[in-house]
């Protein structure tokens, strides 16, 4: 026996490496976000320049694209809407014929139990001021008045057939408010995935172009979390767990892997992580420049998120990786 550890023994053959691999990415771990555009036109696909490969899609185009992805093994989508009209109350967010409601009905009709349709619950894509809640006189989102609207959005998504709702607004008490409204409307068995730990991140930049949701004035620091804080993440996740969130999410993913691990170790609920637009854009940009192998980097980044403890990952890479048979 040598007097040092021979770690290479188990790395000598591909089958041995397979045998001892600890973490695996599976198609059913991934959730693919889509941006649906409210438009009377057909075949609309407006590429998002800061997110190569992603686009704002008209409902018919979304329908075709999702059908192709489901054929390749996609199991879950997360829908964001871009309404034709915005107002201070974000009323298109809870309109019966709203864009997410329409897209949800379309996708559920076609795919039924073969696809999970998850909907984002937030006001920022629907408000003329671009904040995630109703504004008070000082121009800050009014927490408690916003809750009622978030609850209405969730119920209208549920009525359209959504399989799960995902509140991303970061108002206090939203999980409880949404849960109560769903229960009262008879959706006691509809799960809720909370963006429990959502940081005020520079990595959302490309998304705000994609969803046309950048705040016109100010920023989101009075409701999204300070990137410096770890213990606060436990308080936020704890609150959402008490309010009966079924899945706890950390967002962004890559710069917050310690937080993903912290939630995994501290809670017995499933943990999700959102690899956000900026994380996607970085890998795509470096790949396009020939600075790194884009596919390998994407797979490694996602594997890292799983290894950190995420049970599932929201990622813009989902469609492409599945389409190319890489998972
Ligand atoms: C809306 C919302 C945002 C994202 C998901 N839901 C943006 C924000 O908070 O500004 C970001 C997703 C991404 O960057 O991919 N509240």
mmCIF file of C-alpha atoms and ligand atoms in Angstrom:
data_model
loop_
_atom_site.group_PDB
_atom_site.id
_atom_site.type_symbol
_atom_site.label_atom_id
_atom_site.label_comp_id
_atom_site.label_asym_id
_atom_site.label_seq_id
_atom_site.Cartn_x
_atom_site.Cartn_y
_atom_site.Cartn_z
ATOM 1 C CA UNK A 1 0.000 0.000 0.000
ATOM 2 C CA UNK A 2 1.335 3.436 -0.882
ATOM 3 C CA UNK A 3 1.589 5.977 1.848
ATOM 4 C CA UNK A 4 -0.765 8.414 0.194
ATOM 5 C CA UNK A 5 -4.351 8.431 -0.992
ATOM 6 C CA UNK A 6 -4.823 7.180 -4.560
ATOM 7 C CA UNK A 7 -7.901 9.136 -5.554
ATOM 8 C CA UNK A 8 -7.218 8.471 -9.227
ATOM 9 C CA UNK A 9 -8.105 4.770 -8.965
ATOM 10 C CA UNK A 10 -11.796 5.520 -9.222
ATOM 11 C CA UNK A 11 -11.237 7.952 -12.085
ATOM 12 C CA UNK A 12 -9.337 5.629 -14.401
ATOM 13 C CA UNK A 13 -12.261 4.304 -16.454
ATOM 14 C CA UNK A 14 -15.448 5.981 -17.701
ATOM 15 C CA UNK A 15 -17.612 3.228 -16.221
ATOM 16 C CA UNK A 16 -15.958 3.622 -12.832
ATOM 17 C CA UNK A 17 -16.542 7.352 -12.943
ATOM 18 C CA UNK A 18 -20.180 6.659 -13.795
ATOM 19 C CA UNK A 19 -20.398 4.242 -10.891
ATOM 20 C CA UNK A 20 -19.227 6.718 -8.280
ATOM 21 C CA UNK A 21 -20.851 9.881 -9.660
ATOM 22 C CA UNK A 22 -22.723 11.657 -6.853
ATOM 23 C CA UNK A 23 -24.863 14.147 -8.726
ATOM 24 C CA UNK A 24 -26.859 13.821 -11.911
ATOM 25 C CA UNK A 25 -28.854 16.285 -13.988
ATOM 26 C CA UNK A 26 -32.080 14.771 -15.208
ATOM 27 C CA UNK A 27 -34.561 16.164 -17.765
ATOM 28 C CA UNK A 28 -37.268 16.273 -15.093
ATOM 29 C CA UNK A 29 -35.097 18.531 -12.921
ATOM 30 C CA UNK A 30 -35.330 21.432 -15.344
ATOM 31 C CA UNK A 31 -37.956 24.138 -15.728
ATOM 32 C CA UNK A 32 -37.854 26.272 -18.876
ATOM 33 C CA UNK A 33 -39.003 29.920 -18.720
ATOM 34 C CA UNK A 34 -40.897 31.436 -21.664
ATOM 35 C CA UNK A 35 -41.946 35.001 -22.439
ATOM 36 C CA UNK A 36 -45.409 35.218 -23.991
ATOM 37 C CA UNK A 37 -46.362 38.343 -25.863
ATOM 38 C CA UNK A 38 -49.926 39.602 -26.061
ATOM 39 C CA UNK A 39 -50.508 40.332 -29.743
ATOM 40 C CA UNK A 40 -53.174 39.747 -32.356
ATOM 41 C CA UNK A 41 -50.471 38.832 -34.865
ATOM 42 C CA UNK A 42 -49.406 35.258 -35.525
ATOM 43 C CA UNK A 43 -45.922 33.771 -35.828
ATOM 44 C CA UNK A 44 -44.315 36.478 -33.735
ATOM 45 C CA UNK A 45 -40.846 35.669 -32.451
ATOM 46 C CA UNK A 46 -38.976 38.752 -31.228
ATOM 47 C CA UNK A 47 -35.462 37.751 -30.276
ATOM 48 C CA UNK A 48 -34.119 39.153 -27.000
ATOM 49 C CA UNK A 49 -30.698 40.575 -27.853
ATOM 50 C CA UNK A 50 -29.176 40.064 -24.407
ATOM 51 C CA UNK A 51 -30.394 36.450 -24.234
ATOM 52 C CA UNK A 52 -29.348 34.737 -27.481
ATOM 53 C CA UNK A 53 -31.756 31.914 -28.275
ATOM 54 C CA UNK A 54 -34.605 33.391 -26.217
ATOM 55 C CA UNK A 55 -37.483 35.427 -27.609
ATOM 56 C CA UNK A 56 -40.799 37.039 -26.881
ATOM 57 C CA UNK A 57 -43.322 34.693 -28.498
ATOM 58 C CA UNK A 58 -46.905 35.089 -29.624
ATOM 59 C CA UNK A 59 -49.169 32.372 -28.164
ATOM 60 C CA UNK A 60 -49.256 30.300 -31.390
ATOM 61 C CA UNK A 61 -45.468 30.451 -31.622
ATOM 62 C CA UNK A 62 -45.130 29.482 -27.953
ATOM 63 C CA UNK A 63 -47.457 26.580 -28.586
ATOM 64 C CA UNK A 64 -45.259 25.239 -31.409
ATOM 65 C CA UNK A 65 -42.020 25.791 -29.559
ATOM 66 C CA UNK A 66 -43.223 24.092 -26.387
ATOM 67 C CA UNK A 67 -44.635 21.171 -28.398
ATOM 68 C CA UNK A 68 -41.190 20.587 -29.931
ATOM 69 C CA UNK A 69 -39.525 20.832 -26.519
ATOM 70 C CA UNK A 70 -41.991 18.429 -24.894
ATOM 71 C CA UNK A 71 -41.213 15.967 -27.691
ATOM 72 C CA UNK A 72 -37.586 16.205 -26.589
ATOM 73 C CA UNK A 73 -38.373 15.596 -22.942
ATOM 74 C CA UNK A 74 -39.243 18.974 -21.428
ATOM 75 C CA UNK A 75 -41.522 18.458 -18.414
ATOM 76 C CA UNK A 76 -42.119 21.923 -16.987
ATOM 77 C CA UNK A 77 -42.386 25.530 -18.149
ATOM 78 C CA UNK A 78 -42.506 28.812 -16.250
ATOM 79 C CA UNK A 79 -44.569 31.482 -17.991
ATOM 80 C CA UNK A 80 -43.986 35.232 -17.991
ATOM 81 C CA UNK A 81 -46.418 37.546 -19.783
ATOM 82 C CA UNK A 82 -45.858 40.751 -21.691
ATOM 83 C CA UNK A 83 -49.231 42.481 -21.832
ATOM 84 C CA UNK A 84 -50.326 44.806 -24.631
ATOM 85 C CA UNK A 85 -51.341 47.414 -22.060
ATOM 86 C CA UNK A 86 -49.802 48.427 -18.724
ATOM 87 C CA UNK A 87 -51.396 50.581 -16.025
ATOM 88 C CA UNK A 88 -50.550 51.629 -12.445
ATOM 89 C CA UNK A 89 -52.621 48.747 -11.029
ATOM 90 C CA UNK A 90 -51.230 46.093 -13.348
ATOM 91 C CA UNK A 91 -54.776 45.046 -14.166
ATOM 92 C CA UNK A 92 -53.836 42.848 -17.136
ATOM 93 C CA UNK A 93 -52.092 40.550 -14.651
ATOM 94 C CA UNK A 94 -55.400 39.328 -13.264
ATOM 95 C CA UNK A 95 -57.578 39.740 -16.369
ATOM 96 C CA UNK A 96 -59.449 36.588 -17.312
ATOM 97 C CA UNK A 97 -58.266 36.945 -20.927
ATOM 98 C CA UNK A 98 -54.780 38.049 -19.841
ATOM 99 C CA UNK A 99 -51.817 36.745 -21.767
ATOM 100 C CA UNK A 100 -50.544 34.219 -19.214
ATOM 101 C CA UNK A 101 -54.073 32.951 -18.644
ATOM 102 C CA UNK A 102 -54.525 32.470 -22.405
ATOM 103 C CA UNK A 103 -51.159 30.770 -22.837
ATOM 104 C CA UNK A 104 -51.805 28.492 -19.864
ATOM 105 C CA UNK A 105 -55.135 27.319 -21.283
ATOM 106 C CA UNK A 106 -53.513 26.696 -24.662
ATOM 107 C CA UNK A 107 -50.626 24.642 -23.265
ATOM 108 C CA UNK A 108 -52.743 22.659 -20.822
ATOM 109 C CA UNK A 109 -55.268 21.805 -23.523
ATOM 110 C CA UNK A 110 -52.543 20.388 -25.724
ATOM 111 C CA UNK A 111 -50.309 18.656 -23.188
ATOM 112 C CA UNK A 112 -52.574 17.829 -20.230
ATOM 113 C CA UNK A 113 -50.656 15.746 -17.723
ATOM 114 C CA UNK A 114 -47.514 15.569 -19.909
ATOM 115 C CA UNK A 115 -46.423 19.088 -19.027
ATOM 116 C CA UNK A 116 -46.398 21.161 -15.849
ATOM 117 C CA UNK A 117 -47.362 24.761 -16.463
ATOM 118 C CA UNK A 118 -46.015 26.994 -13.704
ATOM 119 C CA UNK A 119 -46.900 30.678 -13.694
ATOM 120 C CA UNK A 120 -44.968 33.610 -12.297
ATOM 121 C CA UNK A 121 -47.045 35.760 -9.945
ATOM 122 C CA UNK A 122 -45.841 39.350 -10.015
ATOM 123 C CA UNK A 123 -46.976 42.780 -11.088
ATOM 124 C CA UNK A 124 -43.793 44.266 -12.549
ATOM 125 C CA UNK A 125 -44.461 43.216 -16.145
ATOM 126 C CA UNK A 126 -47.960 44.691 -15.911
ATOM 127 C CA UNK A 127 -47.507 47.983 -14.081
ATOM 128 C CA UNK A 128 -46.723 51.192 -15.976
ATOM 129 C CA UNK A 129 -44.141 52.089 -13.288
ATOM 130 C CA UNK A 130 -42.447 48.680 -13.455
ATOM 131 C CA UNK A 131 -42.460 47.915 -9.723
ATOM 132 C CA UNK A 132 -43.637 44.614 -8.290
ATOM 133 C CA UNK A 133 -46.460 46.163 -6.274
ATOM 134 C CA UNK A 134 -48.891 49.074 -6.044
ATOM 135 C CA UNK A 135 -47.096 52.304 -5.246
ATOM 136 C CA UNK A 136 -47.793 54.450 -2.207
ATOM 137 C CA UNK A 137 -47.391 58.244 -2.175
ATOM 138 C CA UNK A 138 -43.651 57.972 -1.686
ATOM 139 C CA UNK A 139 -43.345 55.750 -4.745
ATOM 140 C CA UNK A 140 -42.608 52.610 -2.719
ATOM 141 C CA UNK A 141 -44.604 49.411 -3.231
ATOM 142 C CA UNK A 142 -47.414 49.297 -0.666
ATOM 143 C CA UNK A 143 -47.034 45.875 0.855
ATOM 144 C CA UNK A 144 -50.470 45.033 2.197
ATOM 145 C CA UNK A 145 -52.469 46.513 -0.658
ATOM 146 C CA UNK A 146 -50.374 44.534 -3.110
ATOM 147 C CA UNK A 147 -51.196 41.234 -1.431
ATOM 148 C CA UNK A 148 -54.791 41.353 -2.538
ATOM 149 C CA UNK A 149 -53.809 41.785 -6.180
ATOM 150 C CA UNK A 150 -51.227 39.009 -6.024
ATOM 151 C CA UNK A 151 -53.925 36.724 -4.667
ATOM 152 C CA UNK A 152 -56.193 37.669 -7.573
ATOM 153 C CA UNK A 153 -53.450 36.917 -10.098
ATOM 154 C CA UNK A 154 -52.859 33.507 -8.539
ATOM 155 C CA UNK A 155 -56.536 32.558 -8.538
ATOM 156 C CA UNK A 156 -56.946 33.634 -12.167
ATOM 157 C CA UNK A 157 -53.917 31.533 -13.160
ATOM 158 C CA UNK A 158 -55.339 28.590 -11.234
ATOM 159 C CA UNK A 159 -58.680 28.993 -12.998
ATOM 160 C CA UNK A 160 -56.845 28.901 -16.333
ATOM 161 C CA UNK A 161 -55.406 25.531 -15.420
ATOM 162 C CA UNK A 162 -51.936 26.322 -14.053
ATOM 163 C CA UNK A 163 -50.313 23.357 -12.298
ATOM 164 C CA UNK A 164 -48.359 25.523 -9.859
ATOM 165 C CA UNK A 165 -48.050 29.227 -9.057
ATOM 166 C CA UNK A 166 -44.802 30.978 -8.229
ATOM 167 C CA UNK A 167 -44.972 34.366 -6.482
ATOM 168 C CA UNK A 168 -41.805 36.378 -7.223
ATOM 169 C CA UNK A 169 -42.716 39.830 -5.941
ATOM 170 C CA UNK A 170 -41.058 39.692 -2.470
ATOM 171 C CA UNK A 171 -43.884 41.421 -0.610
ATOM 172 C CA UNK A 172 -44.156 40.250 3.010
ATOM 173 C CA UNK A 173 -47.006 37.844 3.670
ATOM 174 C CA UNK A 174 -47.627 37.052 0.019
ATOM 175 C CA UNK A 175 -47.374 33.303 0.353
ATOM 176 C CA UNK A 176 -50.019 33.261 3.075
ATOM 177 C CA UNK A 177 -52.263 35.632 1.120
ATOM 178 C CA UNK A 178 -51.968 33.635 -2.098
ATOM 179 C CA UNK A 179 -52.437 30.324 -0.277
ATOM 180 C CA UNK A 180 -55.573 31.557 1.494
ATOM 181 C CA UNK A 181 -57.094 32.866 -1.743
ATOM 182 C CA UNK A 182 -56.340 29.628 -3.587
ATOM 183 C CA UNK A 183 -57.859 27.561 -0.770
ATOM 184 C CA UNK A 184 -60.993 29.712 -0.641
ATOM 185 C CA UNK A 185 -61.426 29.273 -4.384
ATOM 186 C CA UNK A 186 -61.219 25.510 -4.066
ATOM 187 C CA UNK A 187 -57.608 25.072 -5.162
ATOM 188 C CA UNK A 188 -56.421 23.474 -1.926
ATOM 189 C CA UNK A 189 -54.280 21.000 -3.849
ATOM 190 C CA UNK A 190 -52.585 23.490 -6.141
ATOM 191 C CA UNK A 191 -48.917 23.761 -5.121
ATOM 192 C CA UNK A 192 -47.080 27.009 -4.578
ATOM 193 C CA UNK A 193 -43.404 27.527 -5.325
ATOM 194 C CA UNK A 194 -42.179 30.576 -3.496
ATOM 195 C CA UNK A 195 -39.328 32.759 -4.682
ATOM 196 C CA UNK A 196 -38.518 32.713 -0.985
ATOM 197 C CA UNK A 197 -34.979 34.014 -1.180
ATOM 198 C CA UNK A 198 -34.726 36.535 -3.958
ATOM 199 C CA UNK A 199 -31.785 38.902 -3.984
ATOM 200 C CA UNK A 200 -31.677 42.405 -5.483
ATOM 201 C CA UNK A 201 -29.362 41.223 -8.234
ATOM 202 C CA UNK A 202 -27.571 42.809 -11.174
ATOM 203 C CA UNK A 203 -27.974 39.451 -12.905
ATOM 204 C CA UNK A 204 -31.648 40.203 -13.708
ATOM 205 C CA UNK A 205 -30.614 42.817 -16.283
ATOM 206 C CA UNK A 206 -31.349 40.830 -19.455
ATOM 207 C CA UNK A 207 -34.692 39.612 -18.046
ATOM 208 C CA UNK A 208 -35.859 43.171 -17.634
ATOM 209 C CA UNK A 209 -35.263 43.721 -21.349
ATOM 210 C CA UNK A 210 -37.025 40.436 -22.110
ATOM 211 C CA UNK A 211 -40.059 41.110 -19.939
ATOM 212 C CA UNK A 212 -40.017 44.894 -20.362
ATOM 213 C CA UNK A 213 -40.213 45.131 -16.590
ATOM 214 C CA UNK A 214 -37.438 47.482 -15.475
ATOM 215 C CA UNK A 215 -38.633 49.966 -12.845
ATOM 216 C CA UNK A 216 -39.053 53.434 -14.393
ATOM 217 C CA UNK A 217 -37.774 55.040 -11.194
ATOM 218 C CA UNK A 218 -35.751 53.727 -8.286
ATOM 219 C CA UNK A 219 -34.764 50.115 -7.733
ATOM 220 C CA UNK A 220 -36.051 46.993 -5.987
ATOM 221 C CA UNK A 221 -33.859 47.140 -2.885
ATOM 222 C CA UNK A 222 -36.719 47.873 -0.513
ATOM 223 C CA UNK A 223 -38.210 44.467 -1.268
ATOM 224 C CA UNK A 224 -35.544 42.208 -2.770
ATOM 225 C CA UNK A 225 -32.761 41.030 -0.475
ATOM 226 C CA UNK A 226 -29.308 42.444 0.119
ATOM 227 C CA UNK A 227 -26.782 40.129 -1.609
ATOM 228 C CA UNK A 228 -24.586 40.361 1.491
ATOM 229 C CA UNK A 229 -27.026 38.489 3.728
ATOM 230 C CA UNK A 230 -27.114 34.799 4.584
ATOM 231 C CA UNK A 231 -29.036 34.652 7.869
ATOM 232 C CA UNK A 232 -31.754 36.814 6.350
ATOM 233 C CA UNK A 233 -32.251 34.093 3.745
ATOM 234 C CA UNK A 234 -33.156 31.673 6.522
ATOM 235 C CA UNK A 235 -35.639 34.131 7.981
ATOM 236 C CA UNK A 236 -37.297 34.645 4.585
ATOM 237 C CA UNK A 237 -37.436 30.945 3.812
ATOM 238 C CA UNK A 238 -38.687 30.207 7.321
ATOM 239 C CA UNK A 239 -41.521 32.686 6.947
ATOM 240 C CA UNK A 240 -42.570 31.212 3.606
ATOM 241 C CA UNK A 241 -42.358 27.676 4.967
ATOM 242 C CA UNK A 242 -44.663 28.657 7.843
ATOM 243 C CA UNK A 243 -47.077 30.186 5.351
ATOM 244 C CA UNK A 244 -47.153 26.771 3.689
ATOM 245 C CA UNK A 245 -45.044 27.296 0.570
ATOM 246 C CA UNK A 246 -44.557 23.853 -0.988
ATOM 247 C CA UNK A 247 -41.229 24.580 -2.693
ATOM 248 C CA UNK A 248 -38.630 27.149 -1.623
ATOM 249 C CA UNK A 249 -36.614 28.897 -4.301
ATOM 250 C CA UNK A 250 -33.277 30.683 -4.239
ATOM 251 C CA UNK A 251 -32.598 33.250 -6.933
ATOM 252 C CA UNK A 252 -30.146 33.834 -8.596
ATOM 253 C CA UNK A 253 -28.442 30.435 -8.454
ATOM 254 C CA UNK A 254 -24.735 30.578 -9.350
ATOM 255 C CA UNK A 255 -23.595 33.441 -7.103
ATOM 256 C CA UNK A 256 -25.704 32.054 -4.222
ATOM 257 C CA UNK A 257 -24.785 28.371 -4.065
ATOM 258 C CA UNK A 258 -24.020 28.682 -0.357
ATOM 259 C CA UNK A 259 -27.595 29.821 0.195
ATOM 260 C CA UNK A 260 -28.958 26.886 -1.820
ATOM 261 C CA UNK A 261 -26.976 24.554 0.435
ATOM 262 C CA UNK A 262 -28.132 26.414 3.535
ATOM 263 C CA UNK A 263 -31.779 25.974 2.596
ATOM 264 C CA UNK A 264 -31.248 22.329 1.671
ATOM 265 C CA UNK A 265 -29.751 21.633 5.109
ATOM 266 C CA UNK A 266 -32.200 23.754 7.100
ATOM 267 C CA UNK A 267 -35.551 22.783 5.584
ATOM 268 C CA UNK A 268 -37.233 19.558 4.667
ATOM 269 C CA UNK A 269 -39.102 21.087 1.715
ATOM 270 C CA UNK A 270 -37.985 20.766 -1.909
ATOM 271 C CA UNK A 271 -35.542 23.496 -2.903
ATOM 272 C CA UNK A 272 -35.494 25.141 -6.319
ATOM 273 C CA UNK A 273 -32.861 27.457 -7.756
ATOM 274 C CA UNK A 274 -33.273 29.952 -10.593
ATOM 275 C CA UNK A 275 -30.316 30.320 -12.925
ATOM 276 C CA UNK A 276 -31.285 33.803 -14.040
ATOM 277 C CA UNK A 277 -30.986 35.738 -17.273
ATOM 278 C CA UNK A 278 -27.585 37.270 -16.486
ATOM 279 C CA UNK A 279 -26.070 33.884 -15.661
ATOM 280 C CA UNK A 280 -27.359 32.606 -19.011
ATOM 281 C CA UNK A 281 -26.151 35.702 -20.864
ATOM 282 C CA UNK A 282 -22.618 35.400 -19.454
ATOM 283 C CA UNK A 283 -22.171 31.842 -20.656
ATOM 284 C CA UNK A 284 -23.756 32.601 -24.025
ATOM 285 C CA UNK A 285 -21.571 35.670 -24.561
ATOM 286 C CA UNK A 286 -18.354 33.891 -23.677
ATOM 287 C CA UNK A 287 -19.388 30.973 -25.895
ATOM 288 C CA UNK A 288 -20.179 33.255 -28.838
ATOM 289 C CA UNK A 289 -16.722 34.798 -28.489
ATOM 290 C CA UNK A 290 -15.077 31.409 -28.519
ATOM 291 C CA UNK A 291 -13.779 32.005 -24.983
ATOM 292 C CA UNK A 292 -15.214 28.826 -23.541
ATOM 293 C CA UNK A 293 -17.172 25.759 -24.559
ATOM 294 C CA UNK A 294 -20.674 27.037 -24.025
ATOM 295 C CA UNK A 295 -22.405 23.683 -23.683
ATOM 296 C CA UNK A 296 -19.858 22.245 -21.279
ATOM 297 C CA UNK A 297 -19.954 25.423 -19.187
ATOM 298 C CA UNK A 298 -23.761 25.384 -19.068
ATOM 299 C CA UNK A 299 -23.861 21.752 -17.960
ATOM 300 C CA UNK A 300 -21.188 22.344 -15.336
ATOM 301 C CA UNK A 301 -22.958 25.420 -13.952
ATOM 302 C CA UNK A 302 -26.221 23.473 -13.679
ATOM 303 C CA UNK A 303 -24.534 20.478 -12.112
ATOM 304 C CA UNK A 304 -23.029 22.830 -9.529
ATOM 305 C CA UNK A 305 -26.472 24.111 -8.634
ATOM 306 C CA UNK A 306 -27.737 20.562 -8.138
ATOM 307 C CA UNK A 307 -24.693 19.581 -6.131
ATOM 308 C CA UNK A 308 -25.294 22.615 -3.904
ATOM 309 C CA UNK A 309 -28.627 21.019 -3.044
ATOM 310 C CA UNK A 310 -31.262 22.180 -5.508
ATOM 311 C CA UNK A 311 -33.881 19.570 -6.363
ATOM 312 C CA UNK A 312 -34.884 21.491 -9.469
ATOM 313 C CA UNK A 313 -33.510 24.339 -11.561
ATOM 314 C CA UNK A 314 -35.229 27.027 -13.562
ATOM 315 C CA UNK A 315 -32.921 27.600 -16.524
ATOM 316 C CA UNK A 316 -33.051 29.144 -19.993
ATOM 317 C CA UNK A 317 -30.715 26.352 -21.132
ATOM 318 C CA UNK A 318 -33.378 23.661 -20.567
ATOM 319 C CA UNK A 319 -34.885 23.674 -24.056
ATOM 320 C CA UNK A 320 -31.565 23.683 -25.879
ATOM 321 C CA UNK A 321 -29.886 21.016 -23.748
ATOM 322 C CA UNK A 322 -32.862 18.681 -24.097
ATOM 323 C CA UNK A 323 -33.267 19.473 -27.798
ATOM 324 C CA UNK A 324 -29.691 18.419 -28.436
ATOM 325 C CA UNK A 325 -30.086 15.270 -26.389
ATOM 326 C CA UNK A 326 -27.472 16.335 -23.835
ATOM 327 C CA UNK A 327 -29.343 15.102 -20.766
HETATM 328 C C1 LIG B 1 -40.224 39.529 -11.652
HETATM 329 C C2 LIG B 1 -39.103 38.614 -11.931
HETATM 330 C C3 LIG B 1 -37.767 38.933 -12.250
HETATM 331 C C4 LIG B 1 -37.160 37.734 -12.592
HETATM 332 C C5 LIG B 1 -38.110 36.729 -12.447
HETATM 333 N N1 LIG B 1 -39.295 37.290 -12.008
HETATM 334 C C6 LIG B 1 -37.066 40.202 -12.390
HETATM 335 C C7 LIG B 1 -36.891 41.137 -11.298
HETATM 336 O O1 LIG B 1 -37.151 40.844 -10.127
HETATM 337 O O2 LIG B 1 -36.507 42.244 -11.630
HETATM 338 C C8 LIG B 1 -35.748 37.587 -13.049
HETATM 339 C C9 LIG B 1 -35.459 36.397 -13.859
HETATM 340 C C10 LIG B 1 -34.213 36.450 -14.640
HETATM 341 O O3 LIG B 1 -33.380 37.372 -14.556
HETATM 342 O O4 LIG B 1 -34.017 35.496 -15.415
HETATM 343 N N2 LIG B 1 -40.409 39.960 -10.390
#
